Amino acid sequence: MSFRKRAVVVGQSGSNPSSLQSPTQNKTFPPGLRPSPLDGRLTISTGTHSLDSLLAGHVGLALGTSLLIEEHGTTDFAGYLARYFAAEGVVQGHQVHVLGMHEGWGRELPGLGTGEKSGGGREKANDEKMKIAWRYERLGEFGSARERGSPQSPGTSSSSSRAVFCHDFDLSKKLVLPSPSPMKFIPISTRPPFEFKDPDTSISPFTGFLNHLMTQLSASPDAVHRAVIPNLLSSALYPPESSRPEHALQFLHALRALLRKYPSQLVAMITLPVTLHPRTTGLTRWMELLSDGVLELSPFPSTALPAKSTPGAQTVHEEPPQGMLKIHHLPIFHEKGGGGGEASGFGDDLAFTLIRRKGLVIKPFSLPPVEGDTEAQQGGLEHEHGKATKVDIEF
Amino acid sequence: MSSRIPPLLEPYLALPPEASLVLLTSVLGASTNWLVLRFLHSAFVGSEASSDIRSEDESKVLLVSFMRDLAFWKENARRMGLDLDKLAAKKRFAFVDGLSGLFLPRQQKASSAKVASNILTNLVLQNVSHEIINVAKTLRDSEGGVQVLLVVDQLDLLLAAGGDAVGAVSVGEMLMGLREEVYSTIVSLSADLPLVSSHQTPLEADHAAFLLSTAHQADFTMNLRLLDSGTARDVSGVLRITIGDGTLEDNRDIRKRIEEKELLYFVGGDGGVKVFERGQ
């Protein structure tokens, strides 16, 4: 409640908290970092606007926390979230550590949208961008997630927003990596083929990950490090012994220890195929308990909706949702006990849509109008426009 | 505002009687952290509030945390007005870190923490319990009271991450050994459905066995879970208090103090907690 009051005052003074802090951010904070409007801890962007605004009012992923994204089925929406996360890190000049993947993964990062190249030209390009439109977009998500229907006065807030917190990416483009690549790829350590010895199950296959992270963290203590672990424990990538609880959970526990040890340097995003490791198993539950944030993506089996092109969808200009998103655990918010974050969206029905230019858009789920029910729709529309006739009332 | 102990919980949060065991259970999304902090607050501040208590009766707290680091506990204790650094300097508080060093290879740089850092570095149960008992003894033998309240946060991690070497029985025995050394004990465990209902894997079977046996030993348990009916803006979860088998039979004073209840709780953004009955 106290937070809400503060926010109203800030809104009346004509700007939102993030733009208030952006001048100081330019001076004090490294690129891509922003203090949370809730408690001032530093956050980074996940590279997805709508995901940032879901994270319990912090409008970003707090440094020193991890996010576990679970996905059902054979689609790879979670992989896109991970790619946006990595691409955002590359653009912001963070160190990106991709664990368990080869270089090929890094070649498929989405490029910056709106005609921007990557690298040195990005500051200028951001300046030249249509700032006002940009601010509106940010405000819309930020404001609507936090307090719905509050009067916003975005006109004045377009003044100082040089450092972009979350970039727009375009899936049809490829991100051009800067020449000393900020991405490092650590494939999982597997046994050489044709070695027929009994595998030594006491050696954890994750040791390489931890050693790499520890050396990198102590080597460059000023940089922000993003660890990305796509498809953790997927049997296509990881040796079978990695799914043993002692290995997987010890690794996650150690990762948690690292995150807590370097609370201003490290963030992690992990994706987990829950079709292979269902949420009803103890192992998955422990992996969730050891992560700071847990999201679950359930894509719809196949979208017959786009072919239909319902009149409702045309008028609203909305892409049909491609799946449901469930929030099980949020960083910091649930660690405290859960509650007091009206913006969390925890427990709401959320749907996601992957759009080429906007990335993954998460919004409250609403069923599209039933096909063939056009009469009722038109009737509804007429009612809204105040054209209700006597026929409607009498029937 | 509501950062103090919620009135409805006062009888439960008061220092448990000697040799008692209190079990706190959590599920994903309803963590016991706030409850543990309330226990700390009650142990430190509750005794100071009543003036007739002599300094020999001051309770001390040994917190063993397997999932959270000291910084987290310090930050949230500060919101309640507890300075753990100061309490540690007064030898009323000690912390055993089960997070930072348990599975992370040791690094050369030694961190200098104000609260004496007792970092567990080894999963072997004998070493773990040896380390904890050592700290408990130092805490007890230092000046002040002799009542050491042991709080173990997520002891079940040892079971989950320990592999074949750590079983439900051995962790139970270790807990018993720890209880012998301290005045009373509070243990928090996870009680998520996948961990207690299916016994497919050794992990699940061990967890269920350990949780059940601990619950039967406990004088009372406080279970936290999410609302069954979905989420609400002003409710974080449900707190269910159950009295254990042993307490039901013998007529100790704890029986008079507490009763079985189901309450709702709400943790505010500022860390304050409200506890209320359904419908209030």
PDB file of C-alpha atoms in Angstrom, chain B residues 92-250:
ATOM      1  CA  ARG B  92      23.554 -14.454  21.298  1.00  0.00           C
ATOM      2  CA  PHE B  93      23.442 -15.425  17.675  1.00  0.00           C
ATOM      3  CA  ALA B  94      25.502 -17.723  15.514  1.00  0.00           C
ATOM      4  CA  PHE B  95      25.103 -18.718  11.905  1.00  0.00           C
ATOM      5  CA  VAL B  96      26.177 -21.830  10.082  1.00  0.00           C
ATOM      6  CA  ASP B  97      26.263 -21.366   6.337  1.00  0.00           C
ATOM      7  CA  GLY B  98      25.133 -24.427   4.430  1.00  0.00           C
ATOM      8  CA  LEU B  99      24.879 -22.628   1.118  1.00  0.00           C
ATOM      9  CA  SER B 100      28.141 -21.018   0.090  1.00  0.00           C
ATOM     10  CA  GLY B 101      30.588 -23.802   0.504  1.00  0.00           C
ATOM     11  CA  LEU B 102      28.654 -27.011   0.434  1.00  0.00           C
ATOM     12  CA  PHE B 103      29.033 -27.848  -3.239  1.00  0.00           C
ATOM     13  CA  LEU B 104      31.097 -24.963  -4.510  1.00  0.00           C
ATOM     14  CA  PRO B 105      34.794 -25.682  -4.867  1.00  0.00           C
ATOM     15  CA  ARG B 106      36.740 -23.744  -2.324  1.00  0.00           C
ATOM     16  CA  GLN B 107      38.314 -20.502  -3.430  1.00  0.00           C
ATOM     17  CA  GLN B 108      41.453 -18.982  -2.099  1.00  0.00           C
ATOM     18  CA  LYS B 109      40.004 -15.671  -1.109  1.00  0.00           C
ATOM     19  CA  ALA B 110      38.833 -15.831   2.452  1.00  0.00           C
ATOM     20  CA  SER B 111      35.814 -13.684   3.032  1.00  0.00           C
ATOM     21  CA  SER B 112      35.769 -11.622   6.178  1.00  0.00           C
ATOM     22  CA  ALA B 113      32.306 -11.595   7.620  1.00  0.00           C
ATOM     23  CA  LYS B 114      31.338  -9.914  10.832  1.00  0.00           C
ATOM     24  CA  VAL B 115      29.291 -12.800  12.047  1.00  0.00           C
ATOM     25  CA  ALA B 116      31.787 -15.564  12.490  1.00  0.00           C
ATOM     26  CA  SER B 117      31.457 -17.543   9.306  1.00  0.00           C
ATOM     27  CA  ASN B 118      30.988 -21.189   9.908  1.00  0.00           C
ATOM     28  CA  ILE B 119      30.743 -22.532   6.430  1.00  0.00           C
ATOM     29  CA  LEU B 120      29.882 -26.137   5.874  1.00  0.00           C
ATOM     30  CA  THR B 121      32.148 -27.496   3.191  1.00  0.00           C
ATOM     31  CA  ASN B 122      31.435 -31.139   3.252  1.00  0.00           C
ATOM     32  CA  LEU B 123      28.411 -33.261   2.716  1.00  0.00           C
ATOM     33  CA  VAL B 124      29.483 -36.043   5.039  1.00  0.00           C
ATOM     34  CA  LEU B 125      26.867 -36.041   7.765  1.00  0.00           C
ATOM     35  CA  GLN B 126      29.326 -36.586  10.585  1.00  0.00           C
ATOM     36  CA  ASN B 127      31.181 -33.441   9.592  1.00  0.00           C
ATOM     37  CA  VAL B 128      28.003 -31.441   9.233  1.00  0.00           C
ATOM     38  CA  SER B 129      26.703 -32.405  12.636  1.00  0.00           C
ATOM     39  CA  HIS B 130      30.140 -32.044  14.202  1.00  0.00           C
ATOM     40  CA  GLU B 131      30.420 -28.504  12.900  1.00  0.00           C
ATOM     41  CA  ILE B 132      26.941 -27.549  14.077  1.00  0.00           C
ATOM     42  CA  ILE B 133      27.433 -29.094  17.526  1.00  0.00           C
ATOM     43  CA  ASN B 134      30.740 -27.274  17.901  1.00  0.00           C
ATOM     44  CA  VAL B 135      29.132 -23.935  17.178  1.00  0.00           C
ATOM     45  CA  ALA B 136      26.239 -24.768  19.488  1.00  0.00           C
ATOM     46  CA  LYS B 137      28.633 -25.603  22.305  1.00  0.00           C
ATOM     47  CA  THR B 138      30.612 -22.390  21.902  1.00  0.00           C
ATOM     48  CA  LEU B 139      27.386 -20.469  21.892  1.00  0.00           C
ATOM     49  CA  ARG B 140      26.115 -22.210  25.006  1.00  0.00           C
ATOM     50  CA  ASP B 141      29.341 -21.887  26.942  1.00  0.00           C
ATOM     51  CA  SER B 142      29.737 -18.212  26.229  1.00  0.00           C
ATOM     52  CA  GLU B 143      28.419 -15.745  28.772  1.00  0.00           C
ATOM     53  CA  GLY B 144      24.708 -15.276  29.142  1.00  0.00           C
ATOM     54  CA  GLY B 145      21.983 -17.831  29.078  1.00  0.00           C
ATOM     55  CA  VAL B 146      22.331 -21.475  28.307  1.00  0.00           C
ATOM     56  CA  GLN B 147      19.185 -21.857  26.272  1.00  0.00           C
ATOM     57  CA  VAL B 148      20.255 -22.359  22.705  1.00  0.00           C
ATOM     58  CA  LEU B 149      17.468 -22.464  20.181  1.00  0.00           C
ATOM     59  CA  LEU B 150      18.572 -24.337  17.088  1.00  0.00           C
ATOM     60  CA  VAL B 151      16.867 -23.293  13.854  1.00  0.00           C
ATOM     61  CA  VAL B 152      17.636 -25.431  10.813  1.00  0.00           C
ATOM     62  CA  ASP B 153      16.397 -24.022   7.539  1.00  0.00           C
ATOM     63  CA  GLN B 154      15.700 -26.643   4.858  1.00  0.00           C
ATOM     64  CA  LEU B 155      17.495 -29.584   6.326  1.00  0.00           C
ATOM     65  CA  ASP B 156      15.967 -31.690   3.556  1.00  0.00           C
ATOM     66  CA  LEU B 157      18.462 -30.275   1.088  1.00  0.00           C
ATOM     67  CA  LEU B 158      21.036 -32.673   2.483  1.00  0.00           C
ATOM     68  CA  LEU B 159      18.696 -35.500   1.683  1.00  0.00           C
ATOM     69  CA  ALA B 160      17.928 -34.315  -1.824  1.00  0.00           C
ATOM     70  CA  ALA B 161      21.399 -33.401  -2.933  1.00  0.00           C
ATOM     71  CA  GLY B 162      23.256 -35.964  -0.899  1.00  0.00           C
ATOM     72  CA  GLY B 163      22.704 -38.871  -3.225  1.00  0.00           C
ATOM     73  CA  ASP B 164      23.042 -42.435  -2.074  1.00  0.00           C
ATOM     74  CA  ALA B 165      25.307 -41.616   0.826  1.00  0.00           C
ATOM     75  CA  VAL B 166      22.629 -39.701   2.712  1.00  0.00           C
ATOM     76  CA  GLY B 167      19.449 -41.479   3.670  1.00  0.00           C
ATOM     77  CA  ALA B 168      16.344 -40.541   5.585  1.00  0.00           C
ATOM     78  CA  VAL B 169      17.399 -42.555   8.620  1.00  0.00           C
ATOM     79  CA  SER B 170      20.858 -41.058   8.849  1.00  0.00           C
ATOM     80  CA  VAL B 171      19.574 -37.486   8.539  1.00  0.00           C
ATOM     81  CA  GLY B 172      16.993 -38.299  11.207  1.00  0.00           C
ATOM     82  CA  GLU B 173      19.704 -39.613  13.469  1.00  0.00           C
ATOM     83  CA  MET B 174      21.776 -36.531  12.867  1.00  0.00           C
ATOM     84  CA  LEU B 175      18.843 -34.338  13.806  1.00  0.00           C
ATOM     85  CA  MET B 176      18.373 -36.365  16.965  1.00  0.00           C
ATOM     86  CA  GLY B 177      22.027 -35.884  17.803  1.00  0.00           C
ATOM     87  CA  LEU B 178      21.715 -32.146  17.298  1.00  0.00           C
ATOM     88  CA  ARG B 179      18.645 -31.974  19.489  1.00  0.00           C
ATOM     89  CA  GLU B 180      20.560 -33.513  22.365  1.00  0.00           C
ATOM     90  CA  GLU B 181      22.965 -30.592  22.347  1.00  0.00           C
ATOM     91  CA  VAL B 182      20.516 -27.720  22.334  1.00  0.00           C
ATOM     92  CA  TYR B 183      17.588 -26.461  24.340  1.00  0.00           C
ATOM     93  CA  SER B 184      14.975 -26.806  21.629  1.00  0.00           C
ATOM     94  CA  THR B 185      14.894 -27.142  17.889  1.00  0.00           C
ATOM     95  CA  ILE B 186      12.981 -25.698  14.961  1.00  0.00           C
ATOM     96  CA  VAL B 187      13.303 -27.403  11.587  1.00  0.00           C
ATOM     97  CA  SER B 188      11.872 -26.235   8.291  1.00  0.00           C
ATOM     98  CA  LEU B 189      11.265 -28.726   5.499  1.00  0.00           C
ATOM     99  CA  SER B 190       9.554 -28.691   2.126  1.00  0.00           C
ATOM    100  CA  ALA B 191       6.238 -30.464   1.883  1.00  0.00           C
ATOM    101  CA  ASP B 192       5.394 -30.089  -1.779  1.00  0.00           C
ATOM    102  CA  LEU B 193       3.047 -32.675  -3.168  1.00  0.00           C
ATOM    103  CA  PRO B 194       5.580 -34.276  -5.541  1.00  0.00           C
ATOM    104  CA  LEU B 195       7.958 -34.740  -2.653  1.00  0.00           C
ATOM    105  CA  VAL B 196       5.554 -36.486  -0.340  1.00  0.00           C
ATOM    106  CA  SER B 197       2.964 -38.280  -2.415  1.00  0.00           C
ATOM    107  CA  SER B 198       4.855 -40.303  -4.986  1.00  0.00           C
ATOM    108  CA  HIS B 199       7.479 -42.732  -3.910  1.00  0.00           C
ATOM    109  CA  GLN B 200       8.898 -43.484  -7.330  1.00  0.00           C
ATOM    110  CA  THR B 201      12.463 -42.395  -6.858  1.00  0.00           C
ATOM    111  CA  PRO B 202      14.771 -42.695  -3.853  1.00  0.00           C
ATOM    112  CA  LEU B 203      14.694 -38.905  -3.601  1.00  0.00           C
ATOM    113  CA  GLU B 204      10.939 -38.826  -3.139  1.00  0.00           C
ATOM    114  CA  ALA B 205      10.771 -41.867  -0.892  1.00  0.00           C
ATOM    115  CA  ASP B 206      13.523 -40.592   1.384  1.00  0.00           C
ATOM    116  CA  HIS B 207      11.991 -37.157   1.588  1.00  0.00           C
ATOM    117  CA  ALA B 208       8.570 -38.481   2.469  1.00  0.00           C
ATOM    118  CA  ALA B 209       9.997 -40.819   5.092  1.00  0.00           C
ATOM    119  CA  PHE B 210      12.052 -38.099   6.707  1.00  0.00           C
ATOM    120  CA  LEU B 211       9.252 -35.581   6.662  1.00  0.00           C
ATOM    121  CA  LEU B 212       6.795 -38.016   8.190  1.00  0.00           C
ATOM    122  CA  SER B 213       9.107 -39.189  10.923  1.00  0.00           C
ATOM    123  CA  THR B 214      10.007 -35.608  11.813  1.00  0.00           C
ATOM    124  CA  ALA B 215       6.353 -34.642  11.866  1.00  0.00           C
ATOM    125  CA  HIS B 216       5.609 -37.447  14.279  1.00  0.00           C
ATOM    126  CA  GLN B 217       8.405 -36.384  16.592  1.00  0.00           C
ATOM    127  CA  ALA B 218       7.444 -32.746  16.515  1.00  0.00           C
ATOM    128  CA  ASP B 219       5.599 -31.118  19.393  1.00  0.00           C
ATOM    129  CA  PHE B 220       3.691 -29.113  16.889  1.00  0.00           C
ATOM    130  CA  THR B 221       3.946 -28.383  13.197  1.00  0.00           C
ATOM    131  CA  MET B 222       3.177 -25.214  11.310  1.00  0.00           C
ATOM    132  CA  ASN B 223       2.367 -25.922   7.692  1.00  0.00           C
ATOM    133  CA  LEU B 224       2.358 -23.167   5.138  1.00  0.00           C
ATOM    134  CA  ARG B 225       0.579 -23.647   1.855  1.00  0.00           C
ATOM    135  CA  LEU B 226      -1.019 -21.533  -0.833  1.00  0.00           C
ATOM    136  CA  LEU B 227      -4.704 -20.818  -0.882  1.00  0.00           C
ATOM    137  CA  ASP B 228      -6.612 -23.805  -2.211  1.00  0.00           C
ATOM    138  CA  SER B 229      -9.000 -21.563  -4.075  1.00  0.00           C
ATOM    139  CA  GLY B 230      -6.471 -19.695  -6.169  1.00  0.00           C
ATOM    140  CA  THR B 231      -4.712 -16.471  -5.342  1.00  0.00           C
ATOM    141  CA  ALA B 232      -5.946 -13.378  -3.639  1.00  0.00           C
ATOM    142  CA  ARG B 233      -4.475  -9.934  -3.343  1.00  0.00           C
ATOM    143  CA  ASP B 234      -4.660  -9.712   0.408  1.00  0.00           C
ATOM    144  CA  VAL B 235      -3.790 -13.300   1.307  1.00  0.00           C
ATOM    145  CA  SER B 236      -0.392 -14.866   0.789  1.00  0.00           C
ATOM    146  CA  GLY B 237      -1.217 -18.306   2.064  1.00  0.00           C
ATOM    147  CA  VAL B 238      -2.638 -20.558   4.719  1.00  0.00           C
ATOM    148  CA  LEU B 239      -0.983 -21.461   7.981  1.00  0.00           C
ATOM    149  CA  ARG B 240      -2.114 -24.709   9.584  1.00  0.00           C
ATOM    150  CA  ILE B 241      -1.010 -25.570  13.068  1.00  0.00           C
ATOM    151  CA  THR B 242      -1.151 -29.189  14.123  1.00  0.00           C
ATOM    152  CA  ILE B 243      -0.246 -30.575  17.523  1.00  0.00           C
ATOM    153  CA  GLY B 244       2.035 -33.570  17.471  1.00  0.00           C
ATOM    154  CA  ASP B 245       1.364 -37.040  18.845  1.00  0.00           C
ATOM    155  CA  GLY B 246       3.564 -36.764  21.878  1.00  0.00           C
ATOM    156  CA  THR B 247       2.113 -33.493  23.017  1.00  0.00           C
ATOM    157  CA  LEU B 248      -1.405 -34.791  22.781  1.00  0.00           C
ATOM    158  CA  GLU B 249      -0.668 -37.566  25.226  1.00  0.00           C
ATOM    159  CA  ASP B 250       1.414 -35.950  27.919  1.00  0.00           C
TER     160      ASP B 250
END
